[in-house]
PDB file of C-alpha atoms in Angstrom:
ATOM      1  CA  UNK R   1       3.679  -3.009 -16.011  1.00  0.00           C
ATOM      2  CA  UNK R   2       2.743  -2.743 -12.494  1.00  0.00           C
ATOM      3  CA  UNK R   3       0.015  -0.055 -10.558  1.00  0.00           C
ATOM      4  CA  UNK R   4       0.753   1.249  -7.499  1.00  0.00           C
ATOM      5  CA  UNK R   5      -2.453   3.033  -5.258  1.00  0.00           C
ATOM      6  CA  UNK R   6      -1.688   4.870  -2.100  1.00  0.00           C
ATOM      7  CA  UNK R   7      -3.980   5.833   0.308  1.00  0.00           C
ATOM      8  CA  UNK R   8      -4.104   6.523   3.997  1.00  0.00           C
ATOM      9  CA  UNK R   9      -2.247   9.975   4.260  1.00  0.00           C
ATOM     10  CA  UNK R  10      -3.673  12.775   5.882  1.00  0.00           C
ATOM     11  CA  UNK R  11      -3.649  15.429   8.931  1.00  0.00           C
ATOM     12  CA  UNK R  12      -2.865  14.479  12.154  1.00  0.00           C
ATOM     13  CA  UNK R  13      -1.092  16.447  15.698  1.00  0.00           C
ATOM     14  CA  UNK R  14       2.219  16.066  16.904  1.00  0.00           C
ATOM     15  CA  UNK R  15       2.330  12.088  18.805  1.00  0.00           C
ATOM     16  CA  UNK R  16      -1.081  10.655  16.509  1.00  0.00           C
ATOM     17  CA  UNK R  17      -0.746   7.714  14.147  1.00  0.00           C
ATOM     18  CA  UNK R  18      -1.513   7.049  10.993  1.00  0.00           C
ATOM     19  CA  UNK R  19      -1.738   3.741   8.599  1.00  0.00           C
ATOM     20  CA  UNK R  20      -0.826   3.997   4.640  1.00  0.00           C
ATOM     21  CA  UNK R  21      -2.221   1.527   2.025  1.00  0.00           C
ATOM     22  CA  UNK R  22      -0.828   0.545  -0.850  1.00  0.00           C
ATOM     23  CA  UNK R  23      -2.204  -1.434  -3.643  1.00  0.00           C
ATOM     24  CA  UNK R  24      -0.290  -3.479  -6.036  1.00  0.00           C
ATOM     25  CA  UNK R  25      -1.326  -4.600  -9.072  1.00  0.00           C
ATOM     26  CA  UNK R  26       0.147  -5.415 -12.718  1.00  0.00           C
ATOM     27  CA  UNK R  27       2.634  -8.164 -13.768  1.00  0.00           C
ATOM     28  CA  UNK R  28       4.300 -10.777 -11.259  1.00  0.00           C
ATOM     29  CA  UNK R  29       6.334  -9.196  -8.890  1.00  0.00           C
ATOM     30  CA  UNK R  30       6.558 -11.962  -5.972  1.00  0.00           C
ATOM     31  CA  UNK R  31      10.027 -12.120  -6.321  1.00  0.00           C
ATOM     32  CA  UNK R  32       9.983  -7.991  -5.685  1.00  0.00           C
ATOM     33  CA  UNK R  33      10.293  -5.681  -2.559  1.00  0.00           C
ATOM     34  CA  UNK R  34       8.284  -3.444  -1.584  1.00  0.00           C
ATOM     35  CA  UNK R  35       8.854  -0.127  -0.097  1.00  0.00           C
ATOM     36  CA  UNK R  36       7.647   3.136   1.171  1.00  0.00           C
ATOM     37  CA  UNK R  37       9.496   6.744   0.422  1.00  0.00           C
ATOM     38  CA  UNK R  38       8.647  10.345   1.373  1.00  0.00           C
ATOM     39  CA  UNK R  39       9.534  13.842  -0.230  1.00  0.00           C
ATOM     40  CA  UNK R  40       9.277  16.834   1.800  1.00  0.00           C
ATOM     41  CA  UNK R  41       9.037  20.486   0.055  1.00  0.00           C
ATOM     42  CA  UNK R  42      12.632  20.801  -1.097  1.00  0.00           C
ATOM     43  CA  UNK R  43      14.441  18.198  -0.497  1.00  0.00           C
ATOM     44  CA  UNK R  44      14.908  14.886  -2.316  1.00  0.00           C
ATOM     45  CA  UNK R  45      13.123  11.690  -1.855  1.00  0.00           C
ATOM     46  CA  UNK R  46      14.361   9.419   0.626  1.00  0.00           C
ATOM     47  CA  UNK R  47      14.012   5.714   1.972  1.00  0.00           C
ATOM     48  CA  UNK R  48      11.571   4.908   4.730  1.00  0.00           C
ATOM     49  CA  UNK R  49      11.122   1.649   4.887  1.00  0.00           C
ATOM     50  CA  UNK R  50      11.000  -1.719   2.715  1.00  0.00           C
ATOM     51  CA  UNK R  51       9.767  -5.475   2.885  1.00  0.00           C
ATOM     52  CA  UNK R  52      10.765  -8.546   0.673  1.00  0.00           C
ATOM     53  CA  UNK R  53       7.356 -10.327  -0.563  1.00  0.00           C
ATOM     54  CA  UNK R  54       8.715 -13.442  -0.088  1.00  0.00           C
ATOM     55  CA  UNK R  55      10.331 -14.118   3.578  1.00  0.00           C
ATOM     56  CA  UNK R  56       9.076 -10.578   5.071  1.00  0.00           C
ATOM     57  CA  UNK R  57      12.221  -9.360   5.735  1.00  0.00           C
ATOM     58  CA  UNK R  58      12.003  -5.683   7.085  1.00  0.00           C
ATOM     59  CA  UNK R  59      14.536  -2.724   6.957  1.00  0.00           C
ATOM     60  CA  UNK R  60      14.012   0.845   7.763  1.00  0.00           C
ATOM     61  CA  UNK R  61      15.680   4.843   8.348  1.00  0.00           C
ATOM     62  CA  UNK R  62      17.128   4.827  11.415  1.00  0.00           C
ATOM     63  CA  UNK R  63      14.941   8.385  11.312  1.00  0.00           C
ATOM     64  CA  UNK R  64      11.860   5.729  11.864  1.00  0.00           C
ATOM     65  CA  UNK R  65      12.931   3.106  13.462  1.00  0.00           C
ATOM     66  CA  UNK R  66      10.467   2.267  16.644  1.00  0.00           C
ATOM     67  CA  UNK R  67       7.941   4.576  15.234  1.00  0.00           C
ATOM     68  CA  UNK R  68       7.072   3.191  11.564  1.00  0.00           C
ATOM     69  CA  UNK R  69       6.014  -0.609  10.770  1.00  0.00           C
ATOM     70  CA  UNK R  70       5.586  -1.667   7.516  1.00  0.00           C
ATOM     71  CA  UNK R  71       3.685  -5.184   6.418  1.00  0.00           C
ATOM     72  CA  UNK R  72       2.440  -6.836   3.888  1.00  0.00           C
ATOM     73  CA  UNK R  73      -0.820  -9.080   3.002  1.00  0.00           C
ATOM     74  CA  UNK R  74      -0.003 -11.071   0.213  1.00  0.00           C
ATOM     75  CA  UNK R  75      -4.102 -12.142  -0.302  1.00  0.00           C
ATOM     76  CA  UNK R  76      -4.895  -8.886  -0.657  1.00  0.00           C
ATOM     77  CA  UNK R  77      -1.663  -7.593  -2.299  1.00  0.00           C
ATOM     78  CA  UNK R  78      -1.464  -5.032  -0.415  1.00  0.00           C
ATOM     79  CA  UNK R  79       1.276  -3.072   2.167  1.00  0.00           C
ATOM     80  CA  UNK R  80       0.645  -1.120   4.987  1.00  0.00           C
ATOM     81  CA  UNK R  81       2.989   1.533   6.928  1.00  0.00           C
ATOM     82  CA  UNK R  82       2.240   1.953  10.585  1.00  0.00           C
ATOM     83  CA  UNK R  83       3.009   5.514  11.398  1.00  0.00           C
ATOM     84  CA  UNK R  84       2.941   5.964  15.731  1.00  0.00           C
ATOM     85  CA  UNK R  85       4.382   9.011  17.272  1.00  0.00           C
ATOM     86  CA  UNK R  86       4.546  11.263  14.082  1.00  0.00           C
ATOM     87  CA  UNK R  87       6.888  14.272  14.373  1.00  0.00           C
ATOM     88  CA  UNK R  88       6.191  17.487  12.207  1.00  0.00           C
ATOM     89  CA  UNK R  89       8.943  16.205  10.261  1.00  0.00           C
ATOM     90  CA  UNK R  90       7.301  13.739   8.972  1.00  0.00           C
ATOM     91  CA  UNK R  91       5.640  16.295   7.314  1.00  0.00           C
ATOM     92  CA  UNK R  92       5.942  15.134   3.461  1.00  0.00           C
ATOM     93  CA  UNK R  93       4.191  13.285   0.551  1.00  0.00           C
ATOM     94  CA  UNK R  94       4.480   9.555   0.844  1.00  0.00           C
ATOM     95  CA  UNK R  95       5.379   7.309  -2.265  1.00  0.00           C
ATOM     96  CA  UNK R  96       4.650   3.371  -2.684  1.00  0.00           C
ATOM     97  CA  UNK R  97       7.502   1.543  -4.528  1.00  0.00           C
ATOM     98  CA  UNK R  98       8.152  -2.181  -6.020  1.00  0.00           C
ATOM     99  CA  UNK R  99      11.854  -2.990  -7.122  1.00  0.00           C
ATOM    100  CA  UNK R 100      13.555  -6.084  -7.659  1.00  0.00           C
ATOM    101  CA  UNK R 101      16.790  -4.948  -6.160  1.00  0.00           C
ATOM    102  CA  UNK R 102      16.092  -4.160  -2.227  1.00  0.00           C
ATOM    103  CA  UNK R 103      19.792  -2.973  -1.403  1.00  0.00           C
ATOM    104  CA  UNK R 104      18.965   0.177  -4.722  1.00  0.00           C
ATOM    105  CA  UNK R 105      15.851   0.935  -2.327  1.00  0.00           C
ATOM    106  CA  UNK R 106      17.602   0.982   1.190  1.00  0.00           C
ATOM    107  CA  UNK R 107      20.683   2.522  -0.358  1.00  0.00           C
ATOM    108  CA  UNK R 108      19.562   4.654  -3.498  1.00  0.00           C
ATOM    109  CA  UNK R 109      15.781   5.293  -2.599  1.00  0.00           C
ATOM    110  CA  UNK R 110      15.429   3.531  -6.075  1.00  0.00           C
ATOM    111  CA  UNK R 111      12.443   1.836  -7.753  1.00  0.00           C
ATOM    112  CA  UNK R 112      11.334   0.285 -10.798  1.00  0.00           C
ATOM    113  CA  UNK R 113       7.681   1.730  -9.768  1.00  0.00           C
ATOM    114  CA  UNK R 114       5.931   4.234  -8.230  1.00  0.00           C
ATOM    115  CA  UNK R 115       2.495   4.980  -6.957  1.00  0.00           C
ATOM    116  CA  UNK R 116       1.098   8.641  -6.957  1.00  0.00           C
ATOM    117  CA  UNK R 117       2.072   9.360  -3.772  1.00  0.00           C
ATOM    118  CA  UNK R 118      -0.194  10.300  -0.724  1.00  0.00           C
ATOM    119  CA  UNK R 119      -0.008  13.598   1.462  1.00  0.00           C
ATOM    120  CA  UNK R 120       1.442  13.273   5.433  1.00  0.00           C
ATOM    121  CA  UNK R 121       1.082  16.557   7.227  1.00  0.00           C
ATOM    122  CA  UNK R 122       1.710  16.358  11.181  1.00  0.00           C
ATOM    123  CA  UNK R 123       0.916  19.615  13.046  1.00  0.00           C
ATOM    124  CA  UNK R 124       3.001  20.584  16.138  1.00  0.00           C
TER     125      UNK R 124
END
């Protein structure tokens, strides 16, 4: 089994920045990737952005791409998502995910795990 913890999300204006957290924990999943997804009120979860454990190889929506970095800190098992230059529709809850299958993530928004989720709201 593995536990997934976001934090981070919050309220922020049109052009602010925010940082998500998420906390892995549970069986060995170094071989996994890691990724972040987002539902907004009615409509269906989608991709945001992923990174492998092992090699830190990145990939993300083109709907984020320049605005959004996401990392990783293996000591502390932990990945982050930069958010810069939010948009109001960003607006939506923001889930941590751990798969062993990256291209189901990128492609699918699949995972084998999810975290709780954390809130995003951007104000225009």
């Amino acid at each position: 089994q593995v536990q997934l913890v976001e934090s981070g999300g919050g309220l922020v204006q049109a052009g602010g920045s925010l940082r998500l957290s998420c906390v892995v924990s549970g069986r060995t999943f170094s071989r996994n990737a890691m990724g972040w997804f987002r539902q907004a009120p009615g409509k269906a979860r989608e991709f945001v952005a992923a990174i492998t454990w092992i090699g830190g190889s990145t990939y993300y929506a083109d709907s984020v791409k320049g605005r959004f970095t996401i990392s990783r800190d293996s000591a502390e098992n932990t990945v982050y998502l930069q958010m810069t230059s939010l948009k109001p529709e960003d607006t939506a809850v923001y889930y941590c995910g751990t798969s062993s299958n990256i291209a189901s993530m990128t492609l699918f928004s699949l995972s084998d795990y999810w975290g709780q989720g954390t809130q995003v709201t951007v104000s225009s």
